């Protein structure tokens, strides 16, 4: 053992990687059977700004179109989304959230609040706000969807997907 600090623990990108792993493990334990975050993001985006084409959802969320197809298929099969002909272009489909999907989204966002409370329990409310603000600042530097965000304002309608108000704790 040396007295030098571990370079991995000095790396914010490594710490974020471990944080993502912690979030996934904790979510699997705390929220069995609840939707994964990508499913909630798609529902949230369509609920806020729909009806939308799959291409528009992929662009707004900056998701791979191939990954989105599987998510939309699962959400449609569960009765949370519907594909309907786009009235402006009958060759395309538009995604719309069903009433069941809106209820599912609400329950999923509420569950995410509980998850965030458990994950960030060691931080005071002021530290949580500071942590969120720092994350938003880094994201905004690299991704214009997060520019000008303060408390989870809706940006899906504008350009992308900032965190919904209920999930910002």
PDB file of C-alpha atoms in Angstrom:
ATOM      1  CA  UNK A   1       0.000   0.000   0.000  1.00  0.00           C
ATOM      2  CA  UNK A   2       1.129   3.481  -0.775  1.00  0.00           C
ATOM      3  CA  UNK A   3       0.028   6.809   0.590  1.00  0.00           C
ATOM      4  CA  UNK A   4      -0.917   7.982  -2.904  1.00  0.00           C
ATOM      5  CA  UNK A   5      -4.581   8.393  -3.711  1.00  0.00           C
ATOM      6  CA  UNK A   6      -6.167   5.883  -6.045  1.00  0.00           C
ATOM      7  CA  UNK A   7      -6.415   7.438  -9.532  1.00  0.00           C
ATOM      8  CA  UNK A   8      -9.764   5.731 -10.157  1.00  0.00           C
ATOM      9  CA  UNK A   9     -11.290   7.440  -7.123  1.00  0.00           C
ATOM     10  CA  UNK A  10      -9.991  10.743  -8.473  1.00  0.00           C
ATOM     11  CA  UNK A  11     -11.807  10.226 -11.785  1.00  0.00           C
ATOM     12  CA  UNK A  12     -15.302  11.776 -11.964  1.00  0.00           C
ATOM     13  CA  UNK A  13     -16.113   9.646 -15.024  1.00  0.00           C
ATOM     14  CA  UNK A  14     -15.267   6.452 -13.107  1.00  0.00           C
ATOM     15  CA  UNK A  15     -17.344   7.624 -10.134  1.00  0.00           C
ATOM     16  CA  UNK A  16     -20.287   8.372 -12.472  1.00  0.00           C
ATOM     17  CA  UNK A  17     -19.913   4.887 -13.976  1.00  0.00           C
ATOM     18  CA  UNK A  18     -20.117   3.376 -10.490  1.00  0.00           C
ATOM     19  CA  UNK A  19     -23.085   5.642  -9.687  1.00  0.00           C
ATOM     20  CA  UNK A  20     -24.974   4.358 -12.721  1.00  0.00           C
ATOM     21  CA  UNK A  21     -24.282   0.791 -11.601  1.00  0.00           C
ATOM     22  CA  UNK A  22     -25.531   1.669  -8.098  1.00  0.00           C
ATOM     23  CA  UNK A  23     -28.701   3.220  -9.534  1.00  0.00           C
ATOM     24  CA  UNK A  24     -29.402   0.092 -11.604  1.00  0.00           C
ATOM     25  CA  UNK A  25     -28.815  -2.298  -8.685  1.00  0.00           C
ATOM     26  CA  UNK A  26     -30.866  -0.202  -6.273  1.00  0.00           C
ATOM     27  CA  UNK A  27     -33.704   0.231  -8.776  1.00  0.00           C
ATOM     28  CA  UNK A  28     -33.810  -3.517  -9.430  1.00  0.00           C
ATOM     29  CA  UNK A  29     -34.002  -4.170  -5.692  1.00  0.00           C
ATOM     30  CA  UNK A  30     -36.399  -1.363  -4.712  1.00  0.00           C
ATOM     31  CA  UNK A  31     -38.612  -1.310  -7.792  1.00  0.00           C
ATOM     32  CA  UNK A  32     -39.085  -4.876  -9.001  1.00  0.00           C
ATOM     33  CA  UNK A  33     -41.476  -4.949 -11.909  1.00  0.00           C
ATOM     34  CA  UNK A  34     -41.294  -1.168 -12.378  1.00  0.00           C
ATOM     35  CA  UNK A  35     -40.354   0.188 -15.796  1.00  0.00           C
ATOM     36  CA  UNK A  36     -36.754   0.917 -16.612  1.00  0.00           C
ATOM     37  CA  UNK A  37     -35.809   4.560 -17.026  1.00  0.00           C
ATOM     38  CA  UNK A  38     -35.675   4.463 -20.863  1.00  0.00           C
ATOM     39  CA  UNK A  39     -39.310   3.299 -20.909  1.00  0.00           C
ATOM     40  CA  UNK A  40     -40.301   6.150 -18.604  1.00  0.00           C
ATOM     41  CA  UNK A  41     -38.390   8.661 -20.727  1.00  0.00           C
ATOM     42  CA  UNK A  42     -40.211   7.590 -23.884  1.00  0.00           C
ATOM     43  CA  UNK A  43     -43.611   7.729 -22.157  1.00  0.00           C
ATOM     44  CA  UNK A  44     -42.779  11.082 -20.582  1.00  0.00           C
ATOM     45  CA  UNK A  45     -41.643  12.605 -23.880  1.00  0.00           C
ATOM     46  CA  UNK A  46     -44.724  11.416 -25.780  1.00  0.00           C
ATOM     47  CA  UNK A  47     -47.057  12.431 -22.932  1.00  0.00           C
ATOM     48  CA  UNK A  48     -45.533  15.933 -22.856  1.00  0.00           C
ATOM     49  CA  UNK A  49     -45.252  16.540 -26.590  1.00  0.00           C
ATOM     50  CA  UNK A  50     -47.188  13.855 -28.440  1.00  0.00           C
ATOM     51  CA  UNK A  51     -48.381  12.634 -30.695  1.00  0.00           C
ATOM     52  CA  UNK A  52     -44.880  12.159 -32.067  1.00  0.00           C
ATOM     53  CA  UNK A  53     -43.264   9.944 -34.682  1.00  0.00           C
ATOM     54  CA  UNK A  54     -40.739   7.402 -33.461  1.00  0.00           C
ATOM     55  CA  UNK A  55     -38.075   9.361 -35.310  1.00  0.00           C
ATOM     56  CA  UNK A  56     -39.020  12.547 -33.420  1.00  0.00           C
ATOM     57  CA  UNK A  57     -38.886  10.715 -30.090  1.00  0.00           C
ATOM     58  CA  UNK A  58     -35.479   9.226 -30.948  1.00  0.00           C
ATOM     59  CA  UNK A  59     -34.161  12.668 -31.912  1.00  0.00           C
ATOM     60  CA  UNK A  60     -35.569  14.436 -28.846  1.00  0.00           C
ATOM     61  CA  UNK A  61     -34.241  11.842 -26.421  1.00  0.00           C
ATOM     62  CA  UNK A  62     -31.090  11.225 -28.452  1.00  0.00           C
ATOM     63  CA  UNK A  63     -31.798   7.518 -28.390  1.00  0.00           C
ATOM     64  CA  UNK A  64     -30.706   4.991 -30.955  1.00  0.00           C
ATOM     65  CA  UNK A  65     -33.693   4.355 -33.245  1.00  0.00           C
ATOM     66  CA  UNK A  66     -33.098   0.598 -33.032  1.00  0.00           C
ATOM     67  CA  UNK A  67     -33.239   0.671 -29.230  1.00  0.00           C
ATOM     68  CA  UNK A  68     -36.368   2.798 -29.360  1.00  0.00           C
ATOM     69  CA  UNK A  69     -38.238   0.242 -31.490  1.00  0.00           C
ATOM     70  CA  UNK A  70     -37.973  -2.383 -28.745  1.00  0.00           C
ATOM     71  CA  UNK A  71     -39.079   0.076 -26.074  1.00  0.00           C
ATOM     72  CA  UNK A  72     -42.060   1.252 -28.143  1.00  0.00           C
ATOM     73  CA  UNK A  73     -43.011  -2.354 -28.917  1.00  0.00           C
ATOM     74  CA  UNK A  74     -42.969  -3.224 -25.205  1.00  0.00           C
ATOM     75  CA  UNK A  75     -44.939  -0.119 -24.242  1.00  0.00           C
ATOM     76  CA  UNK A  76     -47.496  -0.774 -26.986  1.00  0.00           C
ATOM     77  CA  UNK A  77     -47.852  -4.431 -26.017  1.00  0.00           C
ATOM     78  CA  UNK A  78     -48.465  -3.368 -22.399  1.00  0.00           C
ATOM     79  CA  UNK A  79     -51.161  -0.921 -23.545  1.00  0.00           C
ATOM     80  CA  UNK A  80     -49.236   2.219 -22.544  1.00  0.00           C
ATOM     81  CA  UNK A  81     -48.626   3.604 -26.046  1.00  0.00           C
ATOM     82  CA  UNK A  82     -50.530   3.422 -29.307  1.00  0.00           C
ATOM     83  CA  UNK A  83     -49.192   3.749 -32.821  1.00  0.00           C
ATOM     84  CA  UNK A  84     -51.691   5.642 -34.965  1.00  0.00           C
ATOM     85  CA  UNK A  85     -51.494   6.823 -38.524  1.00  0.00           C
ATOM     86  CA  UNK A  86     -50.086  10.331 -38.691  1.00  0.00           C
ATOM     87  CA  UNK A  87     -52.893  12.487 -40.100  1.00  0.00           C
ATOM     88  CA  UNK A  88     -50.349  14.680 -41.904  1.00  0.00           C
ATOM     89  CA  UNK A  89     -48.565  11.747 -43.567  1.00  0.00           C
ATOM     90  CA  UNK A  90     -50.477   8.458 -43.794  1.00  0.00           C
ATOM     91  CA  UNK A  91     -47.210   6.585 -44.445  1.00  0.00           C
ATOM     92  CA  UNK A  92     -45.995   7.364 -40.920  1.00  0.00           C
ATOM     93  CA  UNK A  93     -47.207   6.431 -37.482  1.00  0.00           C
ATOM     94  CA  UNK A  94     -47.516   8.769 -34.545  1.00  0.00           C
ATOM     95  CA  UNK A  95     -47.093   7.597 -30.964  1.00  0.00           C
ATOM     96  CA  UNK A  96     -49.715   8.527 -28.387  1.00  0.00           C
ATOM     97  CA  UNK A  97     -49.833   7.713 -24.681  1.00  0.00           C
ATOM     98  CA  UNK A  98     -52.951   5.875 -23.528  1.00  0.00           C
ATOM     99  CA  UNK A  99     -54.763   6.656 -20.293  1.00  0.00           C
ATOM    100  CA  UNK A 100     -53.252   3.481 -18.848  1.00  0.00           C
ATOM    101  CA  UNK A 101     -49.868   4.771 -20.000  1.00  0.00           C
ATOM    102  CA  UNK A 102     -50.391   8.077 -18.193  1.00  0.00           C
ATOM    103  CA  UNK A 103     -51.236   6.234 -14.976  1.00  0.00           C
ATOM    104  CA  UNK A 104     -48.235   3.948 -15.469  1.00  0.00           C
ATOM    105  CA  UNK A 105     -45.996   6.975 -16.065  1.00  0.00           C
ATOM    106  CA  UNK A 106     -47.262   8.687 -12.903  1.00  0.00           C
ATOM    107  CA  UNK A 107     -46.642   5.588 -10.806  1.00  0.00           C
ATOM    108  CA  UNK A 108     -43.196   5.149 -12.375  1.00  0.00           C
ATOM    109  CA  UNK A 109     -42.213   8.749 -11.676  1.00  0.00           C
ATOM    110  CA  UNK A 110     -43.431   8.441  -8.082  1.00  0.00           C
ATOM    111  CA  UNK A 111     -41.334   5.287  -7.697  1.00  0.00           C
ATOM    112  CA  UNK A 112     -38.308   7.162  -9.083  1.00  0.00           C
ATOM    113  CA  UNK A 113     -38.778   9.859  -6.426  1.00  0.00           C
ATOM    114  CA  UNK A 114     -38.555   7.146  -3.755  1.00  0.00           C
ATOM    115  CA  UNK A 115     -35.484   5.704  -5.484  1.00  0.00           C
ATOM    116  CA  UNK A 116     -33.797   9.117  -5.549  1.00  0.00           C
ATOM    117  CA  UNK A 117     -34.614   9.677  -1.885  1.00  0.00           C
ATOM    118  CA  UNK A 118     -32.968   6.360  -0.983  1.00  0.00           C
ATOM    119  CA  UNK A 119     -29.940   6.888  -3.216  1.00  0.00           C
ATOM    120  CA  UNK A 120     -29.248  10.439  -2.098  1.00  0.00           C
ATOM    121  CA  UNK A 121     -30.180  10.037   1.574  1.00  0.00           C
ATOM    122  CA  UNK A 122     -26.603  10.872   2.691  1.00  0.00           C
ATOM    123  CA  UNK A 123     -26.925  14.348   1.139  1.00  0.00           C
ATOM    124  CA  UNK A 124     -28.748  17.292   2.670  1.00  0.00           C
ATOM    125  CA  UNK A 125     -31.420  19.012   0.563  1.00  0.00           C
ATOM    126  CA  UNK A 126     -28.915  21.781  -0.223  1.00  0.00           C
ATOM    127  CA  UNK A 127     -26.273  19.248  -1.281  1.00  0.00           C
ATOM    128  CA  UNK A 128     -28.810  17.458  -3.503  1.00  0.00           C
ATOM    129  CA  UNK A 129     -29.671  20.754  -5.189  1.00  0.00           C
ATOM    130  CA  UNK A 130     -25.979  21.570  -5.653  1.00  0.00           C
ATOM    131  CA  UNK A 131     -25.248  18.086  -7.023  1.00  0.00           C
ATOM    132  CA  UNK A 132     -28.153  18.366  -9.484  1.00  0.00           C
ATOM    133  CA  UNK A 133     -27.023  21.857 -10.529  1.00  0.00           C
ATOM    134  CA  UNK A 134     -23.464  20.647 -11.127  1.00  0.00           C
ATOM    135  CA  UNK A 135     -24.705  17.718 -13.218  1.00  0.00           C
ATOM    136  CA  UNK A 136     -26.901  20.052 -15.256  1.00  0.00           C
ATOM    137  CA  UNK A 137     -23.981  22.427 -15.805  1.00  0.00           C
ATOM    138  CA  UNK A 138     -21.751  19.628 -17.128  1.00  0.00           C
ATOM    139  CA  UNK A 139     -24.556  18.253 -19.302  1.00  0.00           C
ATOM    140  CA  UNK A 140     -25.434  21.718 -20.650  1.00  0.00           C
ATOM    141  CA  UNK A 141     -21.803  22.254 -21.641  1.00  0.00           C
ATOM    142  CA  UNK A 142     -22.014  19.197 -23.908  1.00  0.00           C
ATOM    143  CA  UNK A 143     -25.712  18.963 -24.776  1.00  0.00           C
ATOM    144  CA  UNK A 144     -27.937  21.934 -25.552  1.00  0.00           C
ATOM    145  CA  UNK A 145     -31.041  20.100 -24.325  1.00  0.00           C
ATOM    146  CA  UNK A 146     -29.870  20.856 -20.788  1.00  0.00           C
ATOM    147  CA  UNK A 147     -28.950  24.520 -21.319  1.00  0.00           C
ATOM    148  CA  UNK A 148     -30.940  26.884 -19.124  1.00  0.00           C
ATOM    149  CA  UNK A 149     -32.370  24.112 -16.965  1.00  0.00           C
ATOM    150  CA  UNK A 150     -32.942  24.922 -13.336  1.00  0.00           C
ATOM    151  CA  UNK A 151     -35.650  22.820 -11.685  1.00  0.00           C
ATOM    152  CA  UNK A 152     -36.556  20.253 -14.310  1.00  0.00           C
ATOM    153  CA  UNK A 153     -38.485  22.490 -16.707  1.00  0.00           C
ATOM    154  CA  UNK A 154     -40.041  20.656 -19.613  1.00  0.00           C
ATOM    155  CA  UNK A 155     -37.654  20.554 -22.552  1.00  0.00           C
ATOM    156  CA  UNK A 156     -39.040  17.543 -24.393  1.00  0.00           C
ATOM    157  CA  UNK A 157     -41.450  19.914 -26.135  1.00  0.00           C
ATOM    158  CA  UNK A 158     -38.552  22.162 -27.109  1.00  0.00           C
ATOM    159  CA  UNK A 159     -35.542  19.999 -27.840  1.00  0.00           C
ATOM    160  CA  UNK A 160     -35.083  16.975 -25.626  1.00  0.00           C
ATOM    161  CA  UNK A 161     -35.560  15.467 -22.245  1.00  0.00           C
ATOM    162  CA  UNK A 162     -34.580  17.144 -19.028  1.00  0.00           C
ATOM    163  CA  UNK A 163     -35.692  15.445 -15.856  1.00  0.00           C
ATOM    164  CA  UNK A 164     -39.396  15.699 -15.038  1.00  0.00           C
ATOM    165  CA  UNK A 165     -40.248  17.731 -11.940  1.00  0.00           C
ATOM    166  CA  UNK A 166     -41.234  14.655  -9.927  1.00  0.00           C
ATOM    167  CA  UNK A 167     -37.928  12.944 -10.594  1.00  0.00           C
ATOM    168  CA  UNK A 168     -35.690  15.879  -9.779  1.00  0.00           C
ATOM    169  CA  UNK A 169     -35.299  15.184  -6.055  1.00  0.00           C
TER     170      UNK A 169
END
